[in-house]
Amino acid sequence: MKPVFADDAAIEYAANLLRQGRLVAFPTETVYGLGADASKPDAVRRIFQAKGRPADHPLIVHIPSVDCLNDWALTVPDAAYQLAARFWPGPLAMILNKKSEVPLVVTGGQNTVGLRMPDHPVALRLLHAFGSGIAAPSANRFCRISPTQAVHVAEELGDAVDLILDGGACQVGVESTIVDLSGNRPKLLRPGQITRRGIEAVLQTELMIGFPQSNQSTMRAPGMMAVHYAPVTAAVLCATGQLPEMVQEMTAHDKKIGILALSRDARIASIESSLIRVIRMPGQAEDYAQTLYTSLRELDSLQLDMILVEQPPETEAWRAINDRLCKATSVFQPLFGLLT
Ligand code: TXA
Ligand code: MG
């Protein structure tokens, strides 16, 4: 499936495909989504088939405006209106109790529904042309890296999608922040560009944290590894100080490696070898996020033995990136044995 430039005619055509229960991939500011009419269970089922995604993984419903919250949510708490007023359109998804009409196939069988108004001109034009909610997970196969360009969607899904709207490269580059407002206390389920502090400042309350904290010092057994967002090539996170030694060790064993480098460490900057492809990542978190998945995808396509990712700072600004890197990699120690 070749992506088509998202002009008015393509968007009108896309909205018609959605009305017929077909699948349309479209750009958002975070990553590309694989969309279907959220009110049609059969259409939504096709998303799960195309991605190879288990049926109990709920989807986010994309809506054209704040006013549509009431169409999907049973009740809309003040907190949701406050966050929407501050961050929508934008990379924030909110989990609310669902109306009974919302198909259970959308919510993975749960009584809550994820809602988001994306901040991308193509996504917004499509939502307005369609006029209702579009259920859309990231447009990748299950457990693979999310697509941030139209061509990635074509690589991931081929003809399993009926149309791919091309709206250029995604600005944010990592998936939306998810905050759960369905319970008594707001809870952060997935970190993203909109930070915990940003949300807490609006809600004037502390967020509970609903996702595992990254802990590099703990060895994770392979069975326990989070597999989301993972490249096919083995990827490991390593501290800046460890990197030169590890590179030497790997190349001494004739291993082909890719490196996502961050620091300006002279020893890393001077690495040159036919066995090594180094991508120098931007030093600012927002710029790093924007190119992260494209860079991982590039390294993953090179048939390398291993990808080494230099550990970014463990500060709030880098939280979403560290979360995704943690899921895409394993710690170095358990894999060290592979060399011998
Ligand atoms: O940035 C994004 O959110 C992108 C773009 C396309 O909007 N979408 C995205 O969708 O990342 P997906 O399906 O790859 O991730 C959605 C996440 C999943 O981890 C899912 O478990 C969670 O949202 N989610 C959706 N509905 C939920 C619900 N009712 N309760 C708890 N988690 C939910
Ligand atoms: Mg996804």
mmCIF file of C-alpha atoms and ligand atoms in Angstrom:
data_model
loop_
_atom_site.group_PDB
_atom_site.id
_atom_site.type_symbol
_atom_site.label_atom_id
_atom_site.label_comp_id
_atom_site.label_asym_id
_atom_site.label_seq_id
_atom_site.Cartn_x
_atom_site.Cartn_y
_atom_site.Cartn_z
ATOM 1 C CA MET A 1 0.000 0.000 0.000
ATOM 2 C CA LYS A 2 1.571 3.249 -1.162
ATOM 3 C CA PRO A 3 0.921 6.280 1.074
ATOM 4 C CA VAL A 4 -1.079 9.102 -0.528
ATOM 5 C CA PHE A 5 -0.529 12.796 0.079
ATOM 6 C CA ALA A 6 -3.261 13.977 2.438
ATOM 7 C CA ASP A 7 -5.007 16.639 0.331
ATOM 8 C CA ASP A 8 -8.736 17.426 0.646
ATOM 9 C CA ALA A 9 -9.781 14.763 -1.863
ATOM 10 C CA ALA A 10 -7.727 12.077 -0.091
ATOM 11 C CA ILE A 11 -9.206 13.048 3.262
ATOM 12 C CA GLU A 12 -12.761 12.926 1.877
ATOM 13 C CA TYR A 13 -12.013 9.503 0.400
ATOM 14 C CA ALA A 14 -10.514 8.356 3.725
ATOM 15 C CA ALA A 15 -13.629 9.480 5.624
ATOM 16 C CA ASN A 16 -15.764 7.477 3.184
ATOM 17 C CA LEU A 17 -13.616 4.381 3.670
ATOM 18 C CA LEU A 18 -14.078 4.728 7.440
ATOM 19 C CA ARG A 19 -17.871 4.965 6.954
ATOM 20 C CA GLN A 20 -17.691 1.682 5.016
ATOM 21 C CA GLY A 21 -15.941 -0.001 7.928
ATOM 22 C CA ARG A 22 -12.491 0.007 6.312
ATOM 23 C CA LEU A 23 -9.065 0.845 7.783
ATOM 24 C CA VAL A 24 -7.247 4.146 7.271
ATOM 25 C CA ALA A 25 -3.768 4.926 8.621
ATOM 26 C CA PHE A 26 -3.247 8.605 9.398
ATOM 27 C CA PRO A 27 -0.611 10.853 10.983
ATOM 28 C CA THR A 28 -0.934 12.319 14.455
ATOM 29 C CA GLU A 29 1.594 14.529 16.224
ATOM 30 C CA THR A 30 2.840 11.493 18.224
ATOM 31 C CA VAL A 31 2.924 8.494 15.857
ATOM 32 C CA TYR A 32 0.831 7.232 12.930
ATOM 33 C CA GLY A 33 -2.477 5.623 13.909
ATOM 34 C CA LEU A 34 -4.395 2.744 12.324
ATOM 35 C CA GLY A 35 -7.964 4.015 12.313
ATOM 36 C CA ALA A 36 -11.430 2.506 12.090
ATOM 37 C CA ASP A 37 -14.946 3.731 12.885
ATOM 38 C CA ALA A 38 -15.032 3.339 16.686
ATOM 39 C CA SER A 39 -18.785 2.698 16.678
ATOM 40 C CA LYS A 40 -18.563 -0.339 14.357
ATOM 41 C CA PRO A 41 -17.367 -3.526 16.109
ATOM 42 C CA ASP A 42 -16.577 -5.310 12.834
ATOM 43 C CA ALA A 43 -14.420 -2.433 11.629
ATOM 44 C CA VAL A 44 -12.588 -2.302 14.964
ATOM 45 C CA ARG A 45 -11.971 -6.062 14.841
ATOM 46 C CA ARG A 46 -10.111 -5.528 11.590
ATOM 47 C CA ILE A 47 -7.604 -3.334 13.445
ATOM 48 C CA PHE A 48 -6.757 -6.201 15.786
ATOM 49 C CA GLN A 49 -6.357 -8.574 12.830
ATOM 50 C CA ALA A 50 -4.138 -6.190 10.875
ATOM 51 C CA LYS A 51 -1.859 -5.586 13.860
ATOM 52 C CA GLY A 52 -1.901 -9.106 15.259
ATOM 53 C CA ARG A 53 -2.891 -7.500 18.546
ATOM 54 C CA PRO A 54 -4.557 -9.494 21.367
ATOM 55 C CA ALA A 55 -8.239 -8.603 21.770
ATOM 56 C CA ASP A 56 -7.863 -7.517 25.393
ATOM 57 C CA HIS A 57 -5.602 -4.559 24.546
ATOM 58 C CA PRO A 58 -7.860 -1.486 24.514
ATOM 59 C CA LEU A 59 -7.725 1.185 21.801
ATOM 60 C CA ILE A 60 -7.759 4.960 22.100
ATOM 61 C CA VAL A 61 -10.732 6.708 20.467
ATOM 62 C CA HIS A 62 -9.694 9.898 18.664
ATOM 63 C CA ILE A 63 -12.282 12.662 18.737
ATOM 64 C CA PRO A 64 -12.598 15.945 16.822
ATOM 65 C CA SER A 65 -13.300 18.208 19.817
ATOM 66 C CA VAL A 66 -13.710 18.431 23.579
ATOM 67 C CA ASP A 67 -17.499 18.546 23.077
ATOM 68 C CA CYS A 68 -17.367 14.921 21.907
ATOM 69 C CA LEU A 69 -16.176 13.650 25.302
ATOM 70 C CA ASN A 70 -19.821 13.193 26.274
ATOM 71 C CA ASP A 71 -20.489 10.946 23.290
ATOM 72 C CA TRP A 72 -18.112 8.298 24.672
ATOM 73 C CA ALA A 73 -17.744 8.919 28.407
ATOM 74 C CA LEU A 74 -20.497 8.121 30.881
ATOM 75 C CA THR A 75 -19.522 11.102 32.984
ATOM 76 C CA VAL A 76 -16.837 13.666 32.333
ATOM 77 C CA PRO A 77 -15.106 14.763 35.540
ATOM 78 C CA ASP A 78 -13.926 18.367 35.925
ATOM 79 C CA ALA A 79 -10.367 17.090 35.814
ATOM 80 C CA ALA A 80 -10.927 15.908 32.240
ATOM 81 C CA TYR A 81 -12.215 19.324 31.159
ATOM 82 C CA GLN A 82 -9.299 21.037 32.901
ATOM 83 C CA LEU A 83 -6.720 18.804 31.202
ATOM 84 C CA ALA A 84 -8.455 19.112 27.828
ATOM 85 C CA ALA A 85 -8.553 22.899 28.141
ATOM 86 C CA ARG A 86 -4.824 22.971 28.815
ATOM 87 C CA PHE A 87 -3.510 20.175 26.573
ATOM 88 C CA TRP A 88 -6.000 19.487 23.737
ATOM 89 C CA PRO A 89 -5.546 19.190 20.918
ATOM 90 C CA GLY A 90 -2.370 17.423 21.992
ATOM 91 C CA PRO A 91 -0.476 14.318 23.038
ATOM 92 C CA LEU A 92 -2.617 13.420 26.044
ATOM 93 C CA ALA A 93 -5.079 10.505 26.220
ATOM 94 C CA MET A 94 -7.565 10.301 29.076
ATOM 95 C CA ILE A 95 -9.194 7.142 30.396
ATOM 96 C CA LEU A 96 -12.813 7.698 31.484
ATOM 97 C CA ASN A 97 -15.740 5.441 32.352
ATOM 98 C CA LYS A 98 -17.410 4.492 29.108
ATOM 99 C CA LYS A 99 -20.986 4.863 27.991
ATOM 100 C CA SER A 100 -22.772 1.548 27.514
ATOM 101 C CA GLU A 101 -23.013 2.155 23.747
ATOM 102 C CA VAL A 102 -19.219 2.122 23.320
ATOM 103 C CA PRO A 103 -18.418 -1.312 21.846
ATOM 104 C CA LEU A 104 -16.464 -3.568 24.225
ATOM 105 C CA VAL A 105 -14.190 -4.559 21.351
ATOM 106 C CA VAL A 106 -12.827 -0.974 21.426
ATOM 107 C CA THR A 107 -12.088 -1.070 25.137
ATOM 108 C CA GLY A 108 -10.679 -4.582 25.312
ATOM 109 C CA GLY A 109 -13.674 -5.642 27.389
ATOM 110 C CA GLN A 110 -13.172 -2.912 30.012
ATOM 111 C CA ASN A 111 -15.739 -0.414 31.262
ATOM 112 C CA THR A 112 -13.413 2.476 30.548
ATOM 113 C CA VAL A 113 -12.520 4.173 27.283
ATOM 114 C CA GLY A 114 -9.382 6.050 26.206
ATOM 115 C CA LEU A 115 -10.037 9.414 24.482
ATOM 116 C CA ARG A 116 -7.737 11.836 22.739
ATOM 117 C CA MET A 117 -7.994 14.874 20.466
ATOM 118 C CA PRO A 118 -4.776 14.798 18.422
ATOM 119 C CA ASP A 119 -2.866 17.906 17.382
ATOM 120 C CA HIS A 120 -2.161 17.236 13.731
ATOM 121 C CA PRO A 121 -3.848 19.079 10.854
ATOM 122 C CA VAL A 122 -4.421 15.869 8.852
ATOM 123 C CA ALA A 123 -5.819 13.960 11.835
ATOM 124 C CA LEU A 124 -8.110 16.879 12.714
ATOM 125 C CA ARG A 125 -9.327 17.330 9.127
ATOM 126 C CA LEU A 126 -10.022 13.606 8.914
ATOM 127 C CA LEU A 127 -11.893 13.645 12.234
ATOM 128 C CA HIS A 128 -14.001 16.621 11.119
ATOM 129 C CA ALA A 129 -14.735 15.068 7.720
ATOM 130 C CA PHE A 130 -15.685 11.779 9.384
ATOM 131 C CA GLY A 131 -17.603 13.530 12.137
ATOM 132 C CA SER A 132 -17.240 10.926 14.878
ATOM 133 C CA GLY A 133 -14.740 8.882 16.889
ATOM 134 C CA ILE A 134 -11.904 7.011 15.208
ATOM 135 C CA ALA A 135 -10.417 4.120 17.175
ATOM 136 C CA ALA A 136 -6.696 4.037 16.434
ATOM 137 C CA PRO A 137 -3.738 2.276 17.959
ATOM 138 C CA SER A 138 -0.258 2.951 16.629
ATOM 139 C CA ALA A 139 -0.063 1.641 13.051
ATOM 140 C CA ASN A 140 2.578 -1.029 13.662
ATOM 141 C CA ARG A 141 2.365 -4.765 14.028
ATOM 142 C CA PHE A 142 1.974 -5.879 17.629
ATOM 143 C CA CYS A 143 5.155 -5.447 19.701
ATOM 144 C CA ARG A 144 7.018 -3.559 16.987
ATOM 145 C CA ILE A 145 8.305 0.009 16.854
ATOM 146 C CA SER A 146 5.592 2.627 16.313
ATOM 147 C CA PRO A 147 5.658 4.346 12.898
ATOM 148 C CA THR A 148 6.525 8.032 12.728
ATOM 149 C CA GLN A 149 6.453 8.307 8.922
ATOM 150 C CA ALA A 150 3.927 7.091 6.351
ATOM 151 C CA VAL A 151 6.480 4.793 4.752
ATOM 152 C CA HIS A 152 6.935 2.977 8.082
ATOM 153 C CA VAL A 153 3.208 2.172 8.084
ATOM 154 C CA ALA A 154 3.516 0.686 4.612
ATOM 155 C CA GLU A 155 6.471 -1.430 5.804
ATOM 156 C CA GLU A 156 4.573 -2.588 8.888
ATOM 157 C CA LEU A 157 1.119 -3.288 7.513
ATOM 158 C CA GLY A 158 1.401 -3.652 3.745
ATOM 159 C CA ASP A 159 -2.029 -4.263 2.241
ATOM 160 C CA ALA A 160 -3.723 -4.967 5.574
ATOM 161 C CA VAL A 161 -4.663 -1.270 5.560
ATOM 162 C CA ASP A 162 -7.024 0.240 2.952
ATOM 163 C CA LEU A 163 -5.396 3.674 2.776
ATOM 164 C CA ILE A 164 -2.346 5.404 4.249
ATOM 165 C CA LEU A 165 -2.584 9.187 4.502
ATOM 166 C CA ASP A 166 0.849 10.779 4.320
ATOM 167 C CA GLY A 167 1.205 13.837 6.524
ATOM 168 C CA GLY A 168 4.988 13.852 6.871
ATOM 169 C CA ALA A 169 7.105 12.932 9.885
ATOM 170 C CA CYS A 170 5.472 13.098 13.322
ATOM 171 C CA GLN A 171 6.621 16.023 15.450
ATOM 172 C CA VAL A 172 6.497 14.442 18.910
ATOM 173 C CA GLY A 173 7.718 10.986 17.935
ATOM 174 C CA VAL A 174 6.627 8.991 21.000
ATOM 175 C CA GLU A 175 3.102 7.956 21.967
ATOM 176 C CA SER A 176 0.786 10.165 24.013
ATOM 177 C CA THR A 177 0.841 10.527 27.775
ATOM 178 C CA ILE A 178 -2.046 8.493 29.230
ATOM 179 C CA VAL A 179 -3.800 9.596 32.396
ATOM 180 C CA ASP A 180 -6.515 7.480 33.976
ATOM 181 C CA LEU A 181 -9.357 9.606 35.401
ATOM 182 C CA SER A 182 -11.822 6.742 35.843
ATOM 183 C CA GLY A 183 -11.065 6.086 39.502
ATOM 184 C CA ASN A 184 -10.909 8.113 42.687
ATOM 185 C CA ARG A 185 -7.435 9.436 42.049
ATOM 186 C CA PRO A 186 -5.796 10.372 38.749
ATOM 187 C CA LYS A 187 -3.131 7.947 37.640
ATOM 188 C CA LEU A 188 -0.394 8.203 35.039
ATOM 189 C CA LEU A 189 -0.445 5.056 32.887
ATOM 190 C CA ARG A 190 2.067 5.987 30.189
ATOM 191 C CA PRO A 191 4.607 8.835 30.208
ATOM 192 C CA GLY A 192 4.789 11.052 27.128
ATOM 193 C CA GLN A 193 5.753 14.548 26.062
ATOM 194 C CA ILE A 194 3.213 16.035 28.460
ATOM 195 C CA THR A 195 4.891 15.452 31.793
ATOM 196 C CA ARG A 196 3.651 14.303 35.143
ATOM 197 C CA ARG A 197 4.494 17.733 36.575
ATOM 198 C CA GLY A 198 2.538 19.465 33.805
ATOM 199 C CA ILE A 199 -0.552 17.419 34.601
ATOM 200 C CA GLU A 200 -0.126 17.831 38.348
ATOM 201 C CA ALA A 201 0.121 21.598 37.909
ATOM 202 C CA VAL A 202 -3.268 21.653 36.183
ATOM 203 C CA LEU A 203 -5.003 19.218 38.535
ATOM 204 C CA GLN A 204 -3.367 20.616 41.682
ATOM 205 C CA THR A 205 -2.934 17.100 42.969
ATOM 206 C CA GLU A 206 -0.306 14.404 42.893
ATOM 207 C CA LEU A 207 -0.623 11.727 40.222
ATOM 208 C CA MET A 208 -0.412 8.083 41.137
ATOM 209 C CA ILE A 209 1.999 6.201 38.913
ATOM 210 C CA GLY A 210 0.508 3.206 37.167
ATOM 211 C CA PHE A 211 3.463 2.039 35.116
ATOM 212 C CA PRO A 212 6.632 0.288 36.245
ATOM 213 C CA GLN A 213 9.475 2.662 37.087
ATOM 214 C CA SER A 214 12.587 2.017 35.038
ATOM 215 C CA ASN A 215 15.270 0.489 37.183
ATOM 216 C CA GLN A 216 18.458 -0.148 35.294
ATOM 217 C CA SER A 217 20.224 -1.776 38.210
ATOM 218 C CA THR A 218 17.729 -4.627 38.365
ATOM 219 C CA MET A 219 18.382 -7.527 36.029
ATOM 220 C CA ARG A 220 15.263 -8.451 34.153
ATOM 221 C CA ALA A 221 14.810 -12.081 33.229
ATOM 222 C CA PRO A 222 13.961 -12.520 29.522
ATOM 223 C CA GLY A 223 10.451 -13.730 30.366
ATOM 224 C CA MET A 224 9.806 -10.562 32.304
ATOM 225 C CA MET A 225 11.007 -8.204 29.629
ATOM 226 C CA ALA A 226 8.466 -5.717 28.379
ATOM 227 C CA VAL A 227 8.312 -6.383 24.665
ATOM 228 C CA HIS A 228 6.573 -3.284 23.407
ATOM 229 C CA TYR A 229 8.294 -0.996 20.907
ATOM 230 C CA ALA A 230 11.092 -3.500 20.372
ATOM 231 C CA PRO A 231 13.365 -3.768 17.364
ATOM 232 C CA VAL A 232 14.027 -7.284 16.075
ATOM 233 C CA THR A 233 17.781 -6.883 16.614
ATOM 234 C CA ALA A 234 18.891 -7.438 20.221
ATOM 235 C CA ALA A 235 19.220 -4.000 21.803
ATOM 236 C CA VAL A 236 20.866 -3.089 25.080
ATOM 237 C CA LEU A 237 21.005 0.064 27.158
ATOM 238 C CA CYS A 238 24.385 0.984 28.548
ATOM 239 C CA ALA A 239 25.929 3.765 30.587
ATOM 240 C CA THR A 240 28.111 6.298 28.776
ATOM 241 C CA GLY A 241 31.229 5.138 30.629
ATOM 242 C CA GLN A 242 30.674 1.504 29.612
ATOM 243 C CA LEU A 243 30.154 2.208 25.928
ATOM 244 C CA PRO A 244 33.746 2.355 24.600
ATOM 245 C CA GLU A 245 34.702 -0.893 26.347
ATOM 246 C CA MET A 246 31.610 -2.636 25.103
ATOM 247 C CA VAL A 247 32.218 -1.478 21.561
ATOM 248 C CA GLN A 248 35.747 -2.815 21.750
ATOM 249 C CA GLU A 249 34.554 -6.119 23.162
ATOM 250 C CA MET A 250 31.927 -6.577 20.475
ATOM 251 C CA THR A 251 34.128 -5.630 17.538
ATOM 252 C CA ALA A 252 36.916 -7.867 18.851
ATOM 253 C CA HIS A 253 34.410 -10.692 18.384
ATOM 254 C CA ASP A 254 33.582 -9.454 14.862
ATOM 255 C CA LYS A 255 30.092 -8.469 15.910
ATOM 256 C CA LYS A 256 28.344 -5.868 13.794
ATOM 257 C CA ILE A 257 26.835 -3.228 16.013
ATOM 258 C CA GLY A 258 24.737 -0.099 15.814
ATOM 259 C CA ILE A 259 24.987 2.642 18.403
ATOM 260 C CA LEU A 260 22.483 5.314 19.392
ATOM 261 C CA ALA A 261 25.016 7.718 20.860
ATOM 262 C CA LEU A 262 24.130 10.717 22.953
ATOM 263 C CA SER A 263 27.184 12.144 24.672
ATOM 264 C CA ARG A 264 29.995 14.065 23.103
ATOM 265 C CA ASP A 265 32.476 11.756 24.841
ATOM 266 C CA ALA A 266 35.586 11.982 22.640
ATOM 267 C CA ARG A 267 36.101 8.210 22.692
ATOM 268 C CA ILE A 268 32.585 7.635 21.373
ATOM 269 C CA ALA A 269 32.853 10.468 18.887
ATOM 270 C CA SER A 270 35.992 8.905 17.438
ATOM 271 C CA ILE A 271 34.589 5.414 16.937
ATOM 272 C CA GLU A 272 35.121 4.443 13.317
ATOM 273 C CA SER A 273 34.875 0.898 12.041
ATOM 274 C CA SER A 274 33.255 -0.948 9.183
ATOM 275 C CA LEU A 275 31.519 -3.077 11.808
ATOM 276 C CA ILE A 276 29.842 -0.116 13.428
ATOM 277 C CA ARG A 277 27.065 2.292 12.486
ATOM 278 C CA VAL A 278 26.801 5.197 14.900
ATOM 279 C CA ILE A 279 23.752 7.463 14.976
ATOM 280 C CA ARG A 280 24.403 10.605 16.975
ATOM 281 C CA MET A 281 21.181 11.500 18.732
ATOM 282 C CA PRO A 282 20.136 15.074 19.641
ATOM 283 C CA GLY A 283 20.977 16.256 23.152
ATOM 284 C CA GLN A 284 17.538 17.750 23.884
ATOM 285 C CA ALA A 285 14.839 15.316 24.976
ATOM 286 C CA GLU A 286 12.154 16.616 22.589
ATOM 287 C CA ASP A 287 14.451 16.381 19.573
ATOM 288 C CA TYR A 288 15.680 12.954 20.658
ATOM 289 C CA ALA A 289 12.081 11.696 20.959
ATOM 290 C CA GLN A 290 11.275 12.984 17.486
ATOM 291 C CA THR A 291 13.963 10.844 15.848
ATOM 292 C CA LEU A 292 14.073 7.888 18.255
ATOM 293 C CA TYR A 293 11.844 5.415 16.386
ATOM 294 C CA THR A 294 13.206 6.329 12.945
ATOM 295 C CA SER A 295 16.729 5.790 14.239
ATOM 296 C CA LEU A 296 15.903 2.444 15.853
ATOM 297 C CA ARG A 297 14.139 1.395 12.654
ATOM 298 C CA GLU A 298 17.193 2.323 10.584
ATOM 299 C CA LEU A 299 19.556 0.326 12.812
ATOM 300 C CA ASP A 300 17.103 -2.561 12.865
ATOM 301 C CA SER A 301 17.194 -2.756 9.070
ATOM 302 C CA LEU A 302 20.980 -3.207 8.906
ATOM 303 C CA GLN A 303 21.181 -6.867 9.979
ATOM 304 C CA LEU A 304 23.362 -6.023 12.957
ATOM 305 C CA ASP A 305 24.265 -8.386 15.764
ATOM 306 C CA MET A 306 23.360 -5.846 18.376
ATOM 307 C CA ILE A 307 22.174 -2.283 18.974
ATOM 308 C CA LEU A 308 23.805 -0.408 21.860
ATOM 309 C CA VAL A 309 21.815 2.504 23.225
ATOM 310 C CA GLU A 310 23.640 5.055 25.344
ATOM 311 C CA GLN A 311 21.564 5.667 28.470
ATOM 312 C CA PRO A 312 20.014 9.176 28.504
ATOM 313 C CA PRO A 313 19.825 11.208 31.741
ATOM 314 C CA GLU A 314 17.254 9.885 34.207
ATOM 315 C CA THR A 315 15.430 13.178 34.621
ATOM 316 C CA GLU A 316 11.759 14.112 34.216
ATOM 317 C CA ALA A 317 12.299 15.547 30.714
ATOM 318 C CA TRP A 318 13.636 12.167 29.559
ATOM 319 C CA ARG A 319 11.040 10.002 31.311
ATOM 320 C CA ALA A 320 9.011 9.044 28.226
ATOM 321 C CA ILE A 321 12.185 8.278 26.273
ATOM 322 C CA ASN A 322 13.625 6.151 29.064
ATOM 323 C CA ASP A 323 10.317 4.316 29.338
ATOM 324 C CA ARG A 324 10.350 3.440 25.606
ATOM 325 C CA LEU A 325 14.072 2.587 25.631
ATOM 326 C CA CYS A 326 13.563 0.368 28.609
ATOM 327 C CA LYS A 327 10.885 -1.533 26.697
ATOM 328 C CA ALA A 328 12.960 -1.728 23.516
ATOM 329 C CA THR A 329 16.108 -2.995 25.210
ATOM 330 C CA SER A 330 17.376 -5.270 27.903
ATOM 331 C CA VAL A 331 20.174 -4.562 30.373
ATOM 332 C CA PHE A 332 23.632 -5.476 29.195
ATOM 333 C CA GLN A 333 24.729 -8.077 31.739
ATOM 334 C CA PRO A 334 22.390 -10.958 30.770
ATOM 335 C CA LEU A 335 23.438 -10.651 27.131
ATOM 336 C CA PHE A 336 27.145 -10.441 27.820
ATOM 337 C CA GLY A 337 27.222 -14.223 27.863
ATOM 338 C CA LEU A 338 26.241 -14.260 24.188
ATOM 339 C CA LEU A 339 29.719 -13.181 23.244
ATOM 340 C CA THR A 340 31.558 -16.139 24.645
HETATM 341 O O1 TXA B 1 -0.088 8.677 20.765
HETATM 342 C C1 TXA B 1 -0.939 7.795 20.797
HETATM 343 O O2 TXA B 1 -1.657 7.586 21.780
HETATM 344 C C2 TXA B 1 -1.084 6.921 19.540
HETATM 345 C C3 TXA B 1 -1.714 7.759 18.436
HETATM 346 C C4 TXA B 1 -2.074 6.952 17.218
HETATM 347 O O3 TXA B 1 -2.817 8.451 18.943
HETATM 348 N N1 TXA B 1 -1.870 5.768 19.833
HETATM 349 C C5 TXA B 1 -1.388 4.755 20.579
HETATM 350 O O4 TXA B 1 -2.253 3.687 20.672
HETATM 351 O O5 TXA B 1 -0.287 4.753 21.092
HETATM 352 P P1 TXA B 1 -1.824 2.261 21.216
HETATM 353 O O6 TXA B 1 -3.007 1.390 21.051
HETATM 354 O O7 TXA B 1 -0.570 1.827 20.561
HETATM 355 O O8 TXA B 1 -1.614 2.492 22.734
HETATM 356 C C6 TXA B 1 -2.755 2.801 23.499
HETATM 357 C C7 TXA B 1 -2.517 2.505 24.939
HETATM 358 C C8 TXA B 1 -2.395 1.033 25.213
HETATM 359 O O9 TXA B 1 -1.270 0.808 26.046
HETATM 360 C C9 TXA B 1 -3.667 0.712 25.949
HETATM 361 O O10 TXA B 1 -3.480 -0.281 26.902
HETATM 362 C C10 TXA B 1 -4.010 2.049 26.584
HETATM 363 O O11 TXA B 1 -3.638 2.986 25.647
HETATM 364 N N2 TXA B 1 -5.462 2.151 26.779
HETATM 365 C C11 TXA B 1 -6.414 2.418 25.856
HETATM 366 N N3 TXA B 1 -7.638 2.363 26.391
HETATM 367 C C12 TXA B 1 -7.464 2.075 27.687
HETATM 368 C C13 TXA B 1 -8.346 1.859 28.782
HETATM 369 N N4 TXA B 1 -9.655 1.928 28.639
HETATM 370 N N5 TXA B 1 -7.807 1.567 29.980
HETATM 371 C C14 TXA B 1 -6.466 1.476 30.134
HETATM 372 N N6 TXA B 1 -5.572 1.653 29.137
HETATM 373 C C15 TXA B 1 -6.068 1.944 27.943
HETATM 374 MG MG MG B 2 1.195 0.948 20.168
#
